[in-house]
């Protein structure tokens, strides 16, 4: 005779909740492994208004195994053309070139609350590596920076690189740094590129970013 194992109602509900939770964990774990195992892919930045030259390009090798969540967010932003026409608004000599506030303030607003969980730091912030900026734990959204030099002191602060320049480091070095930290992030968020064009016309800006995924 076929027998069924019957649970009291509360035990049955608890068992079902456990089963759903377990399934969710398995799915999340599979997605995380898929991100980690993804092959290295490339993103090419076309930029203009460089120091000493009008335009140029550089290529980033993105390593999902270094920081899978950060790499996936970067890909999402590039596919959305989020960076097109935006600028390196915070470029500090011998430190970093920061970008990630959109040319259109409406676009920046759309992404403002899409916080990303932190990736563990698996590699160092050496020259040419690309890393998300943060405002504290689990606050990554769209802003990121290129390291002009070795900034390994950032590693212990939780800044996890997810890519590095594989071609065009001379172009990265030519990003305009004359304004330093003068541009207001608040004004960029509110007014977009119009504010930068008016008050900081020499900034190096991004014409477009293209993906090359094998």
PDB file of N, CA, C and O in Angstrom, residues 85-90 98 101-106 108 179-205:
ATOM      1  N   UNK A  85      28.904  60.050 -23.887  1.00  0.00           N
ATOM      2  CA  UNK A  85      28.891  61.516 -23.735  1.00  0.00           C
ATOM      3  C   UNK A  85      29.119  61.995 -22.299  1.00  0.00           C
ATOM      4  O   UNK A  85      29.038  63.188 -22.033  1.00  0.00           O
ATOM      5  N   UNK A  86      29.410  61.071 -21.387  1.00  0.00           N
ATOM      6  CA  UNK A  86      29.737  61.490 -20.011  1.00  0.00           C
ATOM      7  C   UNK A  86      31.225  61.818 -19.915  1.00  0.00           C
ATOM      8  O   UNK A  86      31.989  61.575 -20.855  1.00  0.00           O
ATOM      9  N   UNK A  87      31.642  62.375 -18.790  1.00  0.00           N
ATOM     10  CA  UNK A  87      33.014  62.878 -18.661  1.00  0.00           C
ATOM     11  C   UNK A  87      33.741  62.307 -17.450  1.00  0.00           C
ATOM     12  O   UNK A  87      33.119  61.847 -16.493  1.00  0.00           O
ATOM     13  N   UNK A  88      35.057  62.371 -17.521  1.00  0.00           N
ATOM     14  CA  UNK A  88      35.901  62.069 -16.356  1.00  0.00           C
ATOM     15  C   UNK A  88      35.897  63.326 -15.478  1.00  0.00           C
ATOM     16  O   UNK A  88      36.730  64.210 -15.632  1.00  0.00           O
ATOM     17  N   UNK A  89      34.937  63.401 -14.590  1.00  0.00           N
ATOM     18  CA  UNK A  89      34.688  64.637 -13.846  1.00  0.00           C
ATOM     19  C   UNK A  89      35.626  64.832 -12.658  1.00  0.00           C
ATOM     20  O   UNK A  89      35.727  65.931 -12.124  1.00  0.00           O
ATOM     21  N   UNK A  90      36.271  63.777 -12.211  1.00  0.00           N
ATOM     22  CA  UNK A  90      37.212  63.881 -11.089  1.00  0.00           C
ATOM     23  C   UNK A  90      38.503  63.191 -11.505  1.00  0.00           C
ATOM     24  O   UNK A  90      38.612  61.972 -11.454  1.00  0.00           O
ATOM     25  N   UNK A  98      37.994  59.507 -12.330  1.00  0.00           N
ATOM     26  CA  UNK A  98      36.686  58.984 -11.952  1.00  0.00           C
ATOM     27  C   UNK A  98      35.610  59.428 -12.946  1.00  0.00           C
ATOM     28  O   UNK A  98      35.618  60.541 -13.445  1.00  0.00           O
ATOM     29  N   UNK A 101      28.840  59.454 -13.878  1.00  0.00           N
ATOM     30  CA  UNK A 101      27.624  60.255 -13.789  1.00  0.00           C
ATOM     31  C   UNK A 101      27.220  60.574 -15.228  1.00  0.00           C
ATOM     32  O   UNK A 101      28.008  61.127 -15.984  1.00  0.00           O
ATOM     33  N   UNK A 102      26.008  60.193 -15.600  1.00  0.00           N
ATOM     34  CA  UNK A 102      25.591  60.253 -16.999  1.00  0.00           C
ATOM     35  C   UNK A 102      25.483  61.667 -17.537  1.00  0.00           C
ATOM     36  O   UNK A 102      25.315  62.641 -16.783  1.00  0.00           O
ATOM     37  N   UNK A 103      25.546  61.784 -18.859  1.00  0.00           N
ATOM     38  CA  UNK A 103      25.400  63.079 -19.507  1.00  0.00           C
ATOM     39  C   UNK A 103      24.004  63.649 -19.277  1.00  0.00           C
ATOM     40  O   UNK A 103      23.832  64.860 -19.144  1.00  0.00           O
ATOM     41  N   UNK A 104      23.011  62.781 -19.245  1.00  0.00           N
ATOM     42  CA  UNK A 104      21.627  63.187 -19.004  1.00  0.00           C
ATOM     43  C   UNK A 104      21.282  62.941 -17.542  1.00  0.00           C
ATOM     44  O   UNK A 104      21.353  61.798 -17.077  1.00  0.00           O
ATOM     45  N   UNK A 105      20.920  63.970 -16.784  1.00  0.00           N
ATOM     46  CA  UNK A 105      20.628  63.774 -15.362  1.00  0.00           C
ATOM     47  C   UNK A 105      19.472  62.797 -15.109  1.00  0.00           C
ATOM     48  O   UNK A 105      19.420  62.153 -14.066  1.00  0.00           O
ATOM     49  N   UNK A 106      18.559  62.671 -16.059  1.00  0.00           N
ATOM     50  CA  UNK A 106      17.461  61.714 -15.896  1.00  0.00           C
ATOM     51  C   UNK A 106      17.998  60.286 -15.876  1.00  0.00           C
ATOM     52  O   UNK A 106      17.490  59.433 -15.141  1.00  0.00           O
ATOM     53  N   UNK A 108      21.069  59.395 -14.870  1.00  0.00           N
ATOM     54  CA  UNK A 108      21.711  59.222 -13.565  1.00  0.00           C
ATOM     55  C   UNK A 108      20.678  58.894 -12.498  1.00  0.00           C
ATOM     56  O   UNK A 108      20.886  58.001 -11.665  1.00  0.00           O
ATOM     57  N   UNK A 179      41.410  70.259 -13.702  1.00  0.00           N
ATOM     58  CA  UNK A 179      40.375  70.710 -12.764  1.00  0.00           C
ATOM     59  C   UNK A 179      40.377  69.940 -11.452  1.00  0.00           C
ATOM     60  O   UNK A 179      39.695  70.343 -10.499  1.00  0.00           O
ATOM     61  N   UNK A 180      41.119  68.848 -11.398  1.00  0.00           N
ATOM     62  CA  UNK A 180      41.193  68.068 -10.162  1.00  0.00           C
ATOM     63  C   UNK A 180      39.825  67.650  -9.652  1.00  0.00           C
ATOM     64  O   UNK A 180      39.049  67.011 -10.360  1.00  0.00           O
ATOM     65  N   UNK A 181      39.512  68.063  -8.427  1.00  0.00           N
ATOM     66  CA  UNK A 181      38.244  67.693  -7.791  1.00  0.00           C
ATOM     67  C   UNK A 181      37.249  68.863  -7.754  1.00  0.00           C
ATOM     68  O   UNK A 181      36.282  68.833  -6.991  1.00  0.00           O
ATOM     69  N   UNK A 182      37.465  69.868  -8.588  1.00  0.00           N
ATOM     70  CA  UNK A 182      36.598  71.052  -8.566  1.00  0.00           C
ATOM     71  C   UNK A 182      35.164  70.800  -9.035  1.00  0.00           C
ATOM     72  O   UNK A 182      34.223  71.369  -8.472  1.00  0.00           O
ATOM     73  N   UNK A 183      34.929  70.014 -10.083  1.00  0.00           N
ATOM     74  CA  UNK A 183      33.533  69.808 -10.509  1.00  0.00           C
ATOM     75  C   UNK A 183      32.678  69.234  -9.382  1.00  0.00           C
ATOM     76  O   UNK A 183      33.099  68.326  -8.660  1.00  0.00           O
ATOM     77  N   UNK A 184      31.487  69.767  -9.230  1.00  0.00           N
ATOM     78  CA  UNK A 184      30.568  69.349  -8.170  1.00  0.00           C
ATOM     79  C   UNK A 184      29.744  68.141  -8.626  1.00  0.00           C
ATOM     80  O   UNK A 184      29.018  68.226  -9.630  1.00  0.00           O
ATOM     81  N   UNK A 185      29.840  67.056  -7.882  1.00  0.00           N
ATOM     82  CA  UNK A 185      29.053  65.871  -8.230  1.00  0.00           C
ATOM     83  C   UNK A 185      27.553  66.160  -8.096  1.00  0.00           C
ATOM     84  O   UNK A 185      26.738  65.627  -8.853  1.00  0.00           O
ATOM     85  N   UNK A 186      27.207  67.000  -7.140  1.00  0.00           N
ATOM     86  CA  UNK A 186      25.808  67.372  -6.980  1.00  0.00           C
ATOM     87  C   UNK A 186      25.264  68.098  -8.200  1.00  0.00           C
ATOM     88  O   UNK A 186      24.139  67.841  -8.645  1.00  0.00           O
ATOM     89  N   UNK A 187      26.057  69.000  -8.744  1.00  0.00           N
ATOM     90  CA  UNK A 187      25.634  69.753  -9.922  1.00  0.00           C
ATOM     91  C   UNK A 187      25.583  68.859 -11.164  1.00  0.00           C
ATOM     92  O   UNK A 187      24.701  69.016 -12.024  1.00  0.00           O
ATOM     93  N   UNK A 188      26.528  67.923 -11.265  1.00  0.00           N
ATOM     94  CA  UNK A 188      26.495  66.985 -12.401  1.00  0.00           C
ATOM     95  C   UNK A 188      25.245  66.120 -12.316  1.00  0.00           C
ATOM     96  O   UNK A 188      24.559  65.882 -13.313  1.00  0.00           O
ATOM     97  N   UNK A 189      24.933  65.659 -11.107  1.00  0.00           N
ATOM     98  CA  UNK A 189      23.750  64.833 -10.910  1.00  0.00           C
ATOM     99  C   UNK A 189      22.490  65.593 -11.296  1.00  0.00           C
ATOM    100  O   UNK A 189      21.575  65.035 -11.902  1.00  0.00           O
ATOM    101  N   UNK A 190      22.449  66.886 -10.974  1.00  0.00           N
ATOM    102  CA  UNK A 190      21.262  67.696 -11.235  1.00  0.00           C
ATOM    103  C   UNK A 190      21.170  68.190 -12.677  1.00  0.00           C
ATOM    104  O   UNK A 190      20.080  68.242 -13.257  1.00  0.00           O
ATOM    105  N   UNK A 191      22.327  68.565 -13.255  1.00  0.00           N
ATOM    106  CA  UNK A 191      22.303  69.223 -14.562  1.00  0.00           C
ATOM    107  C   UNK A 191      22.947  68.403 -15.686  1.00  0.00           C
ATOM    108  O   UNK A 191      22.783  68.727 -16.864  1.00  0.00           O
ATOM    109  N   UNK A 192      23.713  67.390 -15.326  1.00  0.00           N
ATOM    110  CA  UNK A 192      24.362  66.574 -16.337  1.00  0.00           C
ATOM    111  C   UNK A 192      25.515  67.279 -17.024  1.00  0.00           C
ATOM    112  O   UNK A 192      26.148  68.180 -16.478  1.00  0.00           O
ATOM    113  N   UNK A 193      25.766  66.877 -18.268  1.00  0.00           N
ATOM    114  CA  UNK A 193      26.918  67.385 -19.011  1.00  0.00           C
ATOM    115  C   UNK A 193      26.818  68.879 -19.314  1.00  0.00           C
ATOM    116  O   UNK A 193      27.842  69.543 -19.517  1.00  0.00           O
ATOM    117  N   UNK A 194      25.604  69.420 -19.320  1.00  0.00           N
ATOM    118  CA  UNK A 194      25.449  70.853 -19.598  1.00  0.00           C
ATOM    119  C   UNK A 194      26.235  71.689 -18.593  1.00  0.00           C
ATOM    120  O   UNK A 194      26.845  72.705 -18.956  1.00  0.00           O
ATOM    121  N   UNK A 195      26.221  71.259 -17.350  1.00  0.00           N
ATOM    122  CA  UNK A 195      26.985  71.957 -16.294  1.00  0.00           C
ATOM    123  C   UNK A 195      28.482  71.871 -16.570  1.00  0.00           C
ATOM    124  O   UNK A 195      29.204  72.879 -16.455  1.00  0.00           O
ATOM    125  N   UNK A 196      28.955  70.696 -16.953  1.00  0.00           N
ATOM    126  CA  UNK A 196      30.384  70.524 -17.205  1.00  0.00           C
ATOM    127  C   UNK A 196      30.825  71.294 -18.444  1.00  0.00           C
ATOM    128  O   UNK A 196      31.900  71.911 -18.450  1.00  0.00           O
ATOM    129  N   UNK A 197      30.014  71.277 -19.496  1.00  0.00           N
ATOM    130  CA  UNK A 197      30.371  72.003 -20.716  1.00  0.00           C
ATOM    131  C   UNK A 197      30.503  73.500 -20.452  1.00  0.00           C
ATOM    132  O   UNK A 197      31.354  74.182 -21.034  1.00  0.00           O
ATOM    133  N   UNK A 198      29.671  73.996 -19.562  1.00  0.00           N
ATOM    134  CA  UNK A 198      29.670  75.434 -19.266  1.00  0.00           C
ATOM    135  C   UNK A 198      30.849  75.840 -18.385  1.00  0.00           C
ATOM    136  O   UNK A 198      31.554  76.817 -18.671  1.00  0.00           O
ATOM    137  N   UNK A 199      31.088  75.081 -17.312  1.00  0.00           N
ATOM    138  CA  UNK A 199      32.072  75.499 -16.310  1.00  0.00           C
ATOM    139  C   UNK A 199      33.415  74.772 -16.391  1.00  0.00           C
ATOM    140  O   UNK A 199      34.414  75.262 -15.854  1.00  0.00           O
ATOM    141  N   UNK A 200      33.446  73.608 -17.054  1.00  0.00           N
ATOM    142  CA  UNK A 200      34.689  72.830 -17.128  1.00  0.00           C
ATOM    143  C   UNK A 200      34.866  72.268 -18.537  1.00  0.00           C
ATOM    144  O   UNK A 200      34.867  71.048 -18.749  1.00  0.00           O
ATOM    145  N   UNK A 201      35.027  73.146 -19.508  1.00  0.00           N
ATOM    146  CA  UNK A 201      35.001  72.731 -20.919  1.00  0.00           C
ATOM    147  C   UNK A 201      36.185  71.879 -21.369  1.00  0.00           C
ATOM    148  O   UNK A 201      36.109  71.265 -22.439  1.00  0.00           O
ATOM    149  N   UNK A 202      37.247  71.824 -20.593  1.00  0.00           N
ATOM    150  CA  UNK A 202      38.422  71.070 -21.016  1.00  0.00           C
ATOM    151  C   UNK A 202      38.404  69.603 -20.568  1.00  0.00           C
ATOM    152  O   UNK A 202      39.313  68.844 -20.899  1.00  0.00           O
ATOM    153  N   UNK A 203      37.386  69.199 -19.849  1.00  0.00           N
ATOM    154  CA  UNK A 203      37.331  67.825 -19.353  1.00  0.00           C
ATOM    155  C   UNK A 203      37.374  66.807 -20.496  1.00  0.00           C
ATOM    156  O   UNK A 203      36.787  67.007 -21.564  1.00  0.00           O
ATOM    157  N   UNK A 204      38.063  65.714 -20.261  1.00  0.00           N
ATOM    158  CA  UNK A 204      38.045  64.592 -21.191  1.00  0.00           C
ATOM    159  C   UNK A 204      36.708  63.857 -21.046  1.00  0.00           C
ATOM    160  O   UNK A 204      36.287  63.549 -19.926  1.00  0.00           O
ATOM    161  N   UNK A 205      36.057  63.609 -22.175  1.00  0.00           N
ATOM    162  CA  UNK A 205      34.739  62.965 -22.145  1.00  0.00           C
ATOM    163  C   UNK A 205      34.731  61.699 -23.001  1.00  0.00           C
ATOM    164  O   UNK A 205      35.592  61.498 -23.856  1.00  0.00           O
TER     165      UNK A 205
END
